[in-house]
Coordinates of C-alpha atoms in Angstrom, one line a residue:
Chain U
M540 CA -4.5 -18.1 7.9
E541 CA -6.3 -15.6 5.5
H542 CA -5.8 -13.0 7.9
L543 CA -2.0 -13.5 8.2
L544 CA -1.7 -13.4 4.4
N545 CA -3.1 -9.9 4.7
M546 CA -1.3 -8.7 7.0
F547 CA 1.9 -10.0 5.3
V548 CA 0.8 -8.3 1.8
K549 CA -0.1 -5.2 3.8
S550 CA 3.2 -4.9 5.6
I551 CA 5.2 -5.1 2.4
F552 CA 3.1 -3.0 0.0
V553 CA 0.2 -0.9 1.9
E554 CA 2.1 0.1 5.7
N555 CA 5.6 -0.3 3.8
V556 CA 8.1 1.1 6.6
I557 CA 9.4 3.5 4.1
F558 CA 6.8 4.7 2.2
A559 CA 4.1 5.0 4.9
F560 CA 5.8 5.7 7.7
F561 CA 9.4 7.2 6.6
L562 CA 11.1 5.0 9.1
G563 CA 14.9 4.0 8.6
M564 CA 15.4 6.8 6.2
C565 CA 19.1 7.4 6.8
S566 CA 20.5 4.2 6.0
Y567 CA 17.7 3.9 3.2
L568 CA 19.0 7.2 1.7
A569 CA 22.8 6.6 2.4
I570 CA 23.2 3.2 1.1
S571 CA 21.1 3.3 -2.3
K572 CA 23.6 4.3 -4.7
K573 CA 24.5 0.7 -5.9
V574 CA 22.2 -2.2 -6.2
K575 CA 24.6 -4.5 -4.7
T576 CA 25.0 -2.8 -1.6
A577 CA 21.5 -1.8 -1.2
T578 CA 20.9 -5.8 -1.6
G579 CA 23.6 -6.4 1.1
L580 CA 21.9 -4.1 3.4
G581 CA 18.3 -5.3 2.9
I582 CA 19.6 -8.4 3.5
A583 CA 20.8 -7.6 7.0
V584 CA 18.1 -5.4 7.7
V585 CA 15.4 -8.3 6.8
F586 CA 18.0 -10.9 9.0
V587 CA 17.9 -8.2 12.0
M588 CA 14.4 -7.6 11.8
V589 CA 13.2 -11.1 11.7
M590 CA 15.6 -12.0 14.5
T591 CA 15.0 -9.2 16.7
T592 CA 11.2 -9.0 16.6
P593 CA 10.0 -12.1 17.7
I594 CA 12.7 -12.3 21.1
N595 CA 11.2 -8.6 21.8
Y596 CA 7.7 -10.1 21.7
L597 CA 9.0 -13.0 24.3
I598 CA 10.7 -10.5 26.4
L599 CA 7.5 -8.1 26.5
N600 CA 5.2 -10.7 27.0
Y601 CA 6.9 -13.2 29.7
M602 CA 9.2 -10.4 31.3
L603 CA 8.0 -6.9 31.2
R604 CA 4.2 -6.8 31.0
E605 CA 2.1 -6.4 34.0
G606 CA 1.9 -9.9 35.3
A607 CA 4.1 -11.5 32.9
L608 CA 6.4 -12.4 35.7
A609 CA 4.0 -14.5 37.7
W610 CA 5.3 -17.6 36.3
I611 CA 8.6 -17.2 38.5
H612 CA 6.5 -16.5 41.9
P613 CA 2.8 -15.3 42.1
S614 CA 4.2 -12.4 44.7
L615 CA 5.7 -11.0 41.1
A616 CA 2.3 -10.8 39.6
S617 CA 2.0 -7.2 40.0
V618 CA 5.4 -6.2 38.6
D619 CA 5.4 -3.9 35.4
L620 CA 8.5 -3.4 33.8
T621 CA 7.1 -2.1 30.3
F622 CA 9.2 0.6 31.0
L623 CA 11.9 -1.0 30.2
A624 CA 10.9 -1.7 27.1
F625 CA 13.0 0.3 25.2
I626 CA 16.2 -0.3 26.3
L627 CA 15.7 -4.2 26.3
F628 CA 14.6 -3.9 22.3
I629 CA 17.5 -1.9 21.8
S630 CA 19.9 -4.3 23.5
T631 CA 18.4 -7.4 21.1
I632 CA 18.8 -5.3 18.1
A633 CA 22.5 -4.6 19.3
G634 CA 23.5 -7.9 19.5
A635 CA 21.8 -9.3 16.6
V636 CA 23.5 -6.6 14.5
Q637 CA 26.9 -7.6 16.2
M638 CA 26.4 -11.3 15.1
V639 CA 25.8 -10.0 11.3
E640 CA 28.5 -7.8 11.8
M641 CA 30.7 -10.5 12.5
V642 CA 29.3 -12.9 9.6
V643 CA 29.4 -10.2 7.2
E644 CA 33.1 -9.4 7.8
K645 CA 34.4 -13.3 7.6
F646 CA 32.2 -14.1 4.3
S647 CA 32.4 -10.9 2.3
P648 CA 35.1 -8.2 3.8
S649 CA 34.2 -6.2 -0.1
L650 CA 30.6 -5.6 1.4
Y651 CA 31.5 -5.1 4.8
N652 CA 34.2 -2.2 3.1
A653 CA 31.5 -1.3 1.2
L654 CA 28.7 -0.9 4.0
G655 CA 30.8 0.7 6.4
I656 CA 29.6 2.3 9.2
F657 CA 26.1 2.1 8.2
L658 CA 26.3 -2.0 9.1
P659 CA 27.0 -1.2 13.0
L660 CA 24.7 1.6 12.7
I661 CA 21.5 -0.9 11.6
T662 CA 21.3 -1.2 15.7
V663 CA 19.9 2.4 15.5
N664 CA 17.9 2.2 12.5
C665 CA 14.5 3.3 13.4
A666 CA 13.0 0.7 11.0
I667 CA 13.7 -2.2 13.1
L668 CA 13.1 -0.6 16.5
G669 CA 10.0 0.4 14.9
T670 CA 8.7 -3.1 14.0
S671 CA 9.1 -4.2 17.5
L672 CA 7.3 -1.3 18.8
F673 CA 4.7 -1.6 16.4
M674 CA 4.5 -5.2 17.5
Q675 CA 4.2 -3.8 21.2
E676 CA 1.4 -1.3 20.7
R677 CA -0.7 -3.2 18.3
E678 CA -0.4 -6.2 20.4
Y679 CA 0.0 -8.9 18.0
G680 CA 0.1 -12.3 18.8
F681 CA 3.7 -14.8 18.6
L682 CA 2.7 -15.8 14.5
E683 CA 1.5 -12.4 14.0
T684 CA 4.7 -10.8 15.0
G685 CA 6.7 -13.4 13.0
V686 CA 4.6 -12.4 10.1
F687 CA 4.4 -8.9 10.4
S688 CA 8.5 -8.8 10.8
V689 CA 9.3 -11.1 8.1
G690 CA 6.7 -8.6 5.9
S691 CA 8.1 -5.3 6.9
G692 CA 11.4 -6.7 6.5
I693 CA 10.7 -7.4 2.7
G694 CA 9.3 -3.8 2.6
F695 CA 12.6 -2.1 3.3
F696 CA 14.7 -4.7 1.4
L697 CA 12.2 -3.8 -1.9
A698 CA 12.4 -0.4 -1.2
I699 CA 16.2 0.4 -1.1
V700 CA 16.8 -1.9 -3.7
L701 CA 14.1 -0.5 -6.0
L702 CA 15.7 3.1 -5.2
A703 CA 19.1 1.8 -5.9
A704 CA 18.2 0.5 -9.3
I705 CA 16.8 4.3 -9.9
R706 CA 19.5 5.9 -8.9
E707 CA 21.6 3.9 -11.1
R708 CA 19.5 4.8 -13.9
L709 CA 19.6 8.5 -13.1
K710 CA 23.4 8.6 -13.4
Y711 CA 22.6 9.7 -17.2
S712 CA 20.2 12.4 -16.2
K713 CA 20.9 16.0 -16.0
I714 CA 19.9 16.9 -12.4
P715 CA 20.0 20.6 -11.3
D716 CA 23.0 21.1 -9.0
G717 CA 21.1 21.9 -6.1
L718 CA 19.4 18.2 -6.2
Q719 CA 22.2 16.1 -6.6
G720 CA 22.5 13.3 -4.3
L721 CA 20.1 13.3 -1.5
G722 CA 17.8 16.1 -3.0
I723 CA 16.6 14.0 -5.7
A724 CA 16.7 10.7 -3.6
M725 CA 14.1 12.4 -1.4
I726 CA 11.9 13.4 -4.3
V727 CA 12.3 10.5 -5.9
T728 CA 11.4 8.6 -2.5
G729 CA 8.2 10.6 -2.7
L730 CA 7.1 9.8 -6.1
M731 CA 7.8 5.7 -5.4
A732 CA 5.4 6.5 -2.0
L733 CA 2.5 7.8 -4.6
A734 CA 3.3 4.7 -6.7
F735 CA 3.0 2.6 -4.1
L736 CA -0.7 3.7 -3.3
S737 CA -1.8 1.6 -5.7
F738 CA -2.3 -1.2 -2.7
S739 CA -3.8 0.9 -0.3
G740 CA -7.3 -0.1 0.6
I741 CA -6.6 -3.8 -1.0
Q742 CA -8.5 -6.5 1.0
L743 CA -7.5 -10.3 -0.1
Chain Q
M803 CA 6.0 31.5 -46.1
K804 CA 8.9 33.8 -47.4
I805 CA 7.6 36.7 -45.1
L806 CA 7.7 34.2 -41.8
R807 CA 11.3 33.5 -43.0
N808 CA 12.3 36.8 -43.6
L809 CA 10.6 38.3 -40.0
I810 CA 12.7 35.7 -38.4
D811 CA 16.0 36.4 -40.0
K812 CA 15.0 39.9 -39.1
I813 CA 14.9 39.4 -35.4
K814 CA 17.6 36.5 -35.2
P815 CA 20.6 38.6 -34.7
N816 CA 19.1 39.9 -31.5
F817 CA 19.2 36.2 -29.9
V818 CA 22.4 34.8 -31.6
K819 CA 25.5 35.1 -28.8
G820 CA 26.4 38.9 -28.3
G821 CA 22.5 40.0 -29.3
K822 CA 20.4 41.9 -27.0
L823 CA 18.2 39.2 -26.1
E824 CA 20.6 36.2 -25.8
K825 CA 19.3 34.6 -22.7
W826 CA 16.3 34.0 -24.7
Y827 CA 17.7 32.1 -27.9
P828 CA 16.7 28.7 -26.1
A829 CA 12.9 29.8 -27.1
F830 CA 13.6 31.6 -30.0
E831 CA 15.5 28.2 -31.4
A832 CA 12.5 26.3 -30.5
M833 CA 10.0 28.4 -32.6
E834 CA 12.4 28.6 -35.6
T835 CA 13.0 25.1 -35.8
F836 CA 9.7 24.5 -35.1
L837 CA 8.7 26.3 -38.5
F838 CA 11.6 25.3 -40.5
S839 CA 14.6 22.9 -40.4
P840 CA 17.3 24.5 -39.2
G841 CA 20.0 25.0 -41.8
E842 CA 22.9 24.1 -39.6
V843 CA 25.0 21.2 -39.9
T844 CA 27.1 19.4 -37.5
T845 CA 30.8 20.6 -37.0
N846 CA 32.3 17.7 -34.8
K847 CA 32.9 14.0 -35.5
V848 CA 30.7 11.5 -37.8
H849 CA 27.3 10.9 -36.9
V850 CA 24.7 8.1 -37.8
R851 CA 22.3 10.2 -40.0
D852 CA 18.5 9.1 -39.6
A853 CA 15.5 10.8 -40.7
V854 CA 13.9 9.7 -37.1
D855 CA 14.6 12.7 -34.7
L856 CA 13.1 13.1 -31.4
K857 CA 10.6 15.5 -33.2
R858 CA 9.7 13.1 -35.8
T859 CA 8.8 10.5 -33.0
M860 CA 7.1 12.6 -30.8
I861 CA 4.8 13.6 -33.7
T862 CA 4.3 10.4 -34.5
V863 CA 3.0 9.5 -31.1
V864 CA 0.6 12.4 -31.5
I865 CA -0.8 11.3 -34.8
A866 CA -1.5 7.6 -33.3
M867 CA -3.3 9.5 -30.7
I868 CA -5.6 11.1 -33.1
P869 CA -8.3 8.6 -33.2
T870 CA -8.9 8.2 -29.7
L871 CA -8.8 12.0 -29.3
L872 CA -11.4 12.1 -32.2
F873 CA -13.5 9.8 -31.1
G874 CA -13.4 10.9 -27.6
I875 CA -14.5 14.5 -28.7
W876 CA -17.5 12.4 -30.7
N877 CA -17.9 10.4 -27.6
V878 CA -18.4 13.6 -25.4
G879 CA -21.0 15.4 -27.2
Y880 CA -22.9 11.7 -27.3
Q881 CA -22.6 11.2 -23.7
H882 CA -23.7 14.5 -22.9
Y883 CA -26.8 14.7 -25.0
L884 CA -27.8 10.9 -24.0
A885 CA -28.0 12.0 -20.6
Y886 CA -30.6 14.7 -21.5
G887 CA -32.4 12.0 -24.1
M888 CA -31.5 14.1 -26.9
E889 CA -31.6 12.8 -30.6
M890 CA -28.6 15.0 -32.5
T891 CA -26.8 14.7 -35.4
H892 CA -22.9 13.4 -35.2
M893 CA -22.2 16.6 -36.0
D894 CA -23.8 18.0 -33.0
Y895 CA -22.0 15.4 -31.1
F896 CA -18.9 16.2 -32.4
L897 CA -19.2 20.2 -32.2
F898 CA -20.0 20.1 -28.4
G899 CA -17.3 17.5 -27.6
L900 CA -14.8 20.2 -29.6
Q901 CA -15.9 22.9 -27.7
K902 CA -15.3 21.2 -24.3
V903 CA -12.4 19.2 -25.1
V904 CA -10.0 22.0 -26.8
P905 CA -9.8 24.2 -23.9
I906 CA -8.4 21.6 -21.9
I907 CA -6.0 20.8 -24.5
V908 CA -5.4 24.5 -25.2
V909 CA -4.4 25.0 -21.3
S910 CA -2.4 21.6 -21.3
Y911 CA -0.4 22.7 -24.0
S912 CA 0.3 26.3 -23.3
V913 CA 1.0 25.6 -19.6
G914 CA 3.3 22.7 -19.9
L915 CA 5.0 24.3 -22.6
G916 CA 5.5 27.6 -20.5
V917 CA 7.1 25.7 -17.8
E918 CA 9.4 23.7 -20.7
F919 CA 10.5 27.0 -22.3
I920 CA 11.0 28.7 -18.6
F921 CA 13.6 25.7 -17.9
A922 CA 14.7 25.6 -21.4
V923 CA 16.0 29.7 -21.0
V924 CA 16.9 29.8 -17.6
K925 CA 19.3 26.5 -18.0
G926 CA 20.4 27.5 -21.4
H927 CA 19.3 24.3 -23.0
A928 CA 17.2 23.6 -26.5
V929 CA 13.3 23.2 -25.6
S930 CA 12.7 19.6 -26.4
E931 CA 9.8 18.0 -28.2
G932 CA 8.9 15.4 -25.4
Y933 CA 6.2 17.9 -24.2
L934 CA 4.0 17.6 -27.3
V935 CA 3.1 14.0 -26.5
T936 CA 2.5 14.6 -22.8
G937 CA 0.6 17.5 -23.4
L938 CA -2.4 15.8 -25.4
L939 CA -2.1 12.5 -23.0
I940 CA -3.1 14.6 -20.2
P941 CA -6.3 15.5 -21.3
L942 CA -6.9 12.4 -22.9
V943 CA -6.8 10.7 -19.2
L944 CA -9.0 13.5 -17.4
P945 CA -12.9 13.5 -17.5
V946 CA -14.2 16.2 -19.6
T947 CA -15.7 18.2 -16.5
I948 CA -12.2 18.6 -15.1
P949 CA -11.9 22.5 -14.1
L950 CA -9.3 24.1 -16.4
W951 CA -7.4 25.3 -13.4
M952 CA -6.8 21.8 -12.3
V953 CA -5.4 20.7 -15.6
A954 CA -2.8 23.7 -15.5
L955 CA -1.9 22.8 -11.8
A956 CA -1.3 19.1 -13.0
A957 CA 0.5 20.0 -16.3
I958 CA 2.6 22.6 -13.9
F959 CA 3.6 19.7 -11.6
C960 CA 4.0 16.7 -14.1
T961 CA 6.7 19.0 -16.2
L962 CA 8.3 20.2 -13.0
M963 CA 8.4 17.1 -10.6
G964 CA 8.0 14.5 -13.0
K965 CA 10.3 15.7 -15.9
E966 CA 12.5 19.0 -15.5
I967 CA 13.9 18.1 -12.1
F968 CA 15.3 15.1 -13.6
G969 CA 17.1 17.3 -16.6
G970 CA 14.3 16.9 -19.2
T971 CA 12.8 15.1 -21.7
G972 CA 14.1 11.2 -21.9
M973 CA 15.7 11.7 -18.0
N974 CA 12.8 10.9 -16.1
F975 CA 11.6 7.5 -14.7
M976 CA 8.0 8.4 -14.4
N977 CA 5.4 8.5 -16.9
P978 CA 4.7 12.3 -16.7
A979 CA 1.3 12.3 -18.0
L980 CA 0.0 9.5 -15.3
L981 CA 2.0 11.7 -12.8
A982 CA -0.4 14.3 -13.8
R983 CA -3.2 12.3 -13.4
A984 CA -2.5 10.6 -10.1
F985 CA -1.4 13.9 -8.6
L986 CA -5.3 15.1 -9.8
F987 CA -6.7 11.8 -8.1
F988 CA -5.2 12.3 -5.0
A989 CA -5.2 16.1 -4.5
F990 CA -8.9 16.3 -5.8
P991 CA -10.5 13.2 -5.2
A992 CA -13.9 14.7 -5.7
F993 CA -13.5 15.9 -9.1
M994 CA -11.6 12.6 -10.4
S995 CA -14.2 9.8 -9.1
G996 CA -18.0 10.0 -9.1
D997 CA -20.7 11.2 -11.2
I998 CA -18.1 13.3 -13.2
W999 CA -17.6 11.6 -16.5
T1000 CA -20.5 13.2 -18.4
D1001 CA -20.7 17.3 -18.9
L1002 CA -24.0 17.9 -17.6
S1003 CA -24.3 21.5 -19.0
P1004 CA -27.5 22.5 -18.7
E1005 CA -29.5 21.9 -21.9
S1006 CA -32.7 24.4 -22.5
G1007 CA -36.0 23.2 -21.8
Q1008 CA -34.2 19.5 -21.2
V1009 CA -34.3 17.6 -18.1
I1010 CA -31.9 15.0 -17.3
L1011 CA -33.2 11.4 -17.7
D1012 CA -34.3 9.6 -14.6
A1013 CA -32.4 6.5 -16.3
Y1014 CA -29.1 8.3 -16.3
S1015 CA -26.4 7.2 -14.0
G1016 CA -23.1 8.4 -13.5
A1017 CA -21.1 5.5 -12.8
T1018 CA -18.4 4.1 -15.3
N1019 CA -18.7 0.4 -15.9
L1020 CA -16.2 -0.1 -13.9
V1021 CA -17.8 1.3 -10.7
A1022 CA -20.8 -1.2 -11.8
Y1023 CA -18.7 -4.1 -12.2
D1024 CA -17.5 -3.5 -8.6
V1025 CA -20.9 -4.2 -7.5
N1026 CA -21.8 -6.4 -9.9
Y1027 CA -20.0 -7.3 -13.1
Q1028 CA -22.8 -8.8 -15.1
H1029 CA -24.6 -5.3 -14.7
I1030 CA -22.2 -3.4 -17.2
Q1031 CA -22.7 -2.6 -21.0
S1032 CA -22.3 -4.9 -23.7
V1033 CA -18.7 -6.2 -25.1
S1034 CA -19.6 -4.5 -28.3
D1035 CA -20.4 -0.7 -26.7
M1036 CA -17.4 -1.3 -24.6
F1037 CA -15.6 -2.2 -27.6
F1038 CA -16.1 0.8 -30.0
G1039 CA -16.6 3.0 -26.8
F1040 CA -19.9 4.2 -25.9
E1041 CA -19.8 4.5 -22.7
Q1042 CA -18.6 7.0 -20.0
G1043 CA -15.3 7.6 -18.6
S1044 CA -12.1 9.8 -19.6
I1045 CA -11.7 11.8 -23.0
G1046 CA -9.5 9.5 -25.0
E1047 CA -10.1 5.8 -22.9
T1048 CA -13.3 4.8 -23.7
S1049 CA -13.0 3.3 -27.2
V1050 CA -10.7 0.3 -27.7
L1051 CA -11.0 0.0 -31.1
A1052 CA -9.3 3.6 -31.4
C1053 CA -6.5 2.6 -29.0
L1054 CA -6.1 -0.5 -31.8
I1055 CA -6.0 1.7 -34.7
G1056 CA -3.1 4.2 -32.7
A1057 CA -1.5 0.7 -31.5
F1058 CA -1.0 -0.4 -35.2
I1059 CA 0.1 3.2 -36.1
L1060 CA 2.9 2.7 -33.3
V1061 CA 3.7 -0.9 -34.0
I1062 CA 3.7 -0.2 -37.8
T1063 CA 6.3 2.5 -37.6
G1064 CA 8.4 1.0 -34.8
I1065 CA 8.2 3.7 -32.0
G1066 CA 6.0 1.3 -29.6
S1067 CA 7.1 -1.5 -28.6
W1068 CA 4.6 -4.4 -29.8
K1069 CA 6.3 -6.5 -27.1
I1070 CA 5.2 -4.6 -23.9
M1071 CA 1.8 -4.2 -25.8
V1072 CA 1.0 -7.8 -26.6
S1073 CA 2.4 -8.7 -23.2
V1074 CA 0.2 -6.4 -20.8
F1075 CA -2.9 -7.7 -23.0
A1076 CA -1.3 -11.2 -22.4
G1077 CA -0.9 -10.7 -18.3
A1078 CA -4.3 -9.7 -17.7
A1079 CA -5.7 -12.8 -19.6
L1080 CA -3.7 -14.7 -17.7
M1081 CA -4.5 -13.4 -14.5
G1082 CA -8.0 -13.6 -15.6
L1083 CA -8.2 -17.1 -16.5
F1084 CA -6.3 -18.1 -13.1
F1085 CA -9.2 -16.1 -10.9
N1086 CA -11.5 -17.9 -13.2
G1087 CA -10.4 -20.9 -12.3
I1088 CA -9.8 -20.2 -8.5
A1089 CA -13.5 -18.3 -8.2
P1090 CA -16.1 -19.3 -5.8
V1091 CA -18.3 -21.9 -7.8
D1092 CA -21.4 -20.9 -5.0
D1093 CA -21.1 -17.2 -5.4
P1094 CA -21.7 -16.3 -9.2
T1095 CA -21.7 -12.7 -8.8
N1096 CA -18.0 -12.6 -7.0
Y1097 CA -15.7 -10.3 -9.5
M1098 CA -13.6 -13.5 -10.1
H1099 CA -15.7 -14.8 -12.5
T1100 CA -15.3 -12.1 -14.9
P1101 CA -14.2 -13.0 -18.2
F1102 CA -10.8 -11.9 -19.0
Y1103 CA -11.5 -10.0 -22.1
Y1104 CA -13.9 -7.9 -20.1
H1105 CA -10.7 -6.5 -18.5
W1106 CA -9.4 -5.8 -21.6
L1107 CA -12.4 -3.7 -23.0
M1108 CA -13.3 -2.0 -19.5
G1109 CA -11.9 1.2 -18.5
G1110 CA -8.4 2.6 -19.7
F1111 CA -6.8 -0.7 -19.9
A1112 CA -6.4 -0.9 -23.7
F1113 CA -5.2 2.9 -23.2
G1114 CA -2.7 2.6 -20.8
A1115 CA -0.9 -0.6 -22.5
V1116 CA -0.9 1.3 -26.1
Y1117 CA 0.2 4.6 -25.1
M1118 CA 1.5 4.9 -21.3
A1119 CA 3.0 1.3 -20.9
T1120 CA 4.9 1.7 -24.1
D1121 CA 6.5 5.1 -23.0
P1122 CA 10.3 4.3 -24.2
V1123 CA 11.8 6.5 -21.5
T1124 CA 9.8 5.0 -18.1
A1125 CA 9.1 1.3 -19.4
A1126 CA 11.8 -1.4 -19.1
H1127 CA 14.8 -0.8 -21.4
T1128 CA 15.8 -4.5 -22.1
E1129 CA 13.9 -6.8 -24.2
K1130 CA 13.3 -9.8 -21.9
G1131 CA 13.0 -6.8 -19.3
K1132 CA 10.0 -5.8 -21.5
W1133 CA 8.1 -9.2 -21.3
V1134 CA 8.3 -9.2 -17.8
Y1135 CA 7.4 -5.6 -17.0
G1136 CA 4.3 -5.9 -19.5
L1137 CA 2.9 -9.2 -18.0
L1138 CA 3.3 -7.5 -14.2
I1139 CA 1.3 -4.8 -15.3
G1140 CA -1.1 -7.0 -16.5
G1141 CA -1.4 -9.3 -14.1
L1142 CA -1.4 -6.4 -11.3
I1143 CA -4.6 -4.6 -12.8
V1144 CA -6.4 -7.3 -13.0
I1145 CA -5.3 -7.9 -9.7
I1146 CA -6.2 -4.3 -7.9
R1147 CA -9.5 -3.9 -10.0
A1148 CA -10.3 -7.5 -7.9
F1149 CA -9.1 -7.0 -4.8
N1150 CA -9.0 -3.2 -4.3
P1151 CA -12.1 -1.9 -3.8
A1152 CA -10.6 1.7 -3.5
Y1153 CA -9.4 1.8 -7.2
P1154 CA -11.8 0.1 -9.7
E1155 CA -9.5 1.6 -12.1
A1156 CA -6.2 0.0 -11.7
V1157 CA -4.2 1.0 -14.6
M1158 CA -3.1 4.0 -14.0
M1159 CA -1.1 3.4 -10.5
V1160 CA -0.4 0.0 -11.7
I1161 CA 1.6 1.6 -14.5
L1162 CA 3.3 4.0 -12.1
L1163 CA 4.3 1.2 -9.7
M1164 CA 6.1 -1.0 -12.7
N1165 CA 7.6 2.5 -13.6
V1166 CA 9.5 2.4 -10.7
H1167 CA 10.2 -1.4 -11.1
A1168 CA 11.4 -0.8 -14.6
P1169 CA 14.9 0.0 -13.2
L1170 CA 15.1 -3.0 -11.1
I1171 CA 13.9 -5.6 -13.9
D1172 CA 16.4 -4.1 -16.3
H1173 CA 19.0 -4.4 -13.6
I1174 CA 18.4 -8.3 -13.1
V1175 CA 18.0 -8.8 -16.8
V1176 CA 21.3 -7.5 -17.2
Q1177 CA 23.1 -9.1 -14.2
N1178 CA 21.8 -12.4 -15.3
H1179 CA 22.9 -11.9 -18.9
I1180 CA 26.5 -10.9 -17.5
K1181 CA 26.6 -13.9 -15.7
K1182 CA 25.8 -16.3 -18.5
R1183 CA 28.2 -14.7 -20.7
L1184 CA 31.0 -15.0 -17.7
R1185 CA 29.9 -18.6 -17.4
R1186 CA 30.0 -19.3 -21.5
A1187 CA 33.6 -17.8 -21.4
A1188 CA 35.0 -19.6 -18.2
Q1189 CA 34.1 -22.9 -20.4

């Protein structure tokens, strides 16, 4: 139990997908001009992450790993399909994104328009694929995978909403012309990552 | 005075529009208005007039920092002679401290203001007074043994990355002085932690006492909180630490000046202390009974007295630019700072001193806190209007 709690806190604050690994930067930088749209994208990412990582876990452990297919027939025990991991992971993610897109279009057309191309592009958001691949590489169990995906999702959500709030405030700053937009967002992200270092090394 | 005025009047034509040194006008203007009240009046529409301008505000904060600075200087000397086991007069303590601290202040001011001047000249705006405070805060949060070139590096980094890049004073979102300290902390960890808090430059014919330990109370506390100095020592500041942070009493005098003049927010100060007290009491409640040395047993007022807590709460958290701007937000902001400091002190062995990092972290969160407060307010007003 303590182990899971530790992992949850770690995946939000210490090993934040944005501030520690710099994954998913494209949508993070593009959809962080307003807190409202950033919140929308953040929730969508959390949803997709929480949906797909456990599904990918099941796919990986009951279909792909060496010996995983033994439940069909003992003669398949030596089959190793892990080379298919990337393509199958992306397919699940694409499916989940398709669902999110339909829901958002139906219930919040304004958010759908605000997110534009970046909503379908969640499919190729490296933070999401990254979470699935971390799950594979670190050999998490099912419960751990669930906790880890929720934590990573919240971490991304927190990062994008914080950046959006800061950028809303920076609207009143006199930023040099050459740094307007993405330039200053990169610098702000760096400074935020520095502040998030306060959690590194935390032991619950 | 007259000679100075005449001199300035004589060289002024060079700097105004059309003069030879027109480009340098911001630098000239900064010097002139620093020395004399400017004679120009506003030419456009009506202004609200008030005696408190940016210069006055900043100078008040600098005055509020004087008690911590003076005590810090004395304490540098005191700790130095204490390590050698020598009894000296207060004057000796003070002179030794002066000799060590003044160079740091000079470097911090000259380098930081240099960057400000360059930016002002290149961008053609007036030099702003914000650096007067930052330039004094940086020495106060550094250990006395820090090499001067590192002070210069930190001053450049924080002015450039922390402030000028966002457009100068009042436009940044992170406290520049803390950024300078964080920068040094992560870039040169060997110079920012360990046995560095007392200046041990050789004393003729004396050897360091066997009993000398270079650890601050926070490090001692991480091992076992009962091993630290007495409460009164920590309150008055006879302990090791960064130059300005040791004395809680001096910080409280500064807090009094800031609150009386209305420049520092009392809400933030009170809520930072309250947040730490609440979290401390909560930890006392859940601390394991069978382990009396567990740090969760620490009485909450120890957190107030140890390390830079008071200094951070009074001078750093109240920075009006980087703190939450809304009144409700200030309470949330302060409570979170206080609570997180205690959490990180208890659970994060990597940072026995959590104040710096937590305030930076909450600087990052302040805009979001403000956003939520404002949105809630809008919703409430809309509901009332709809009724």
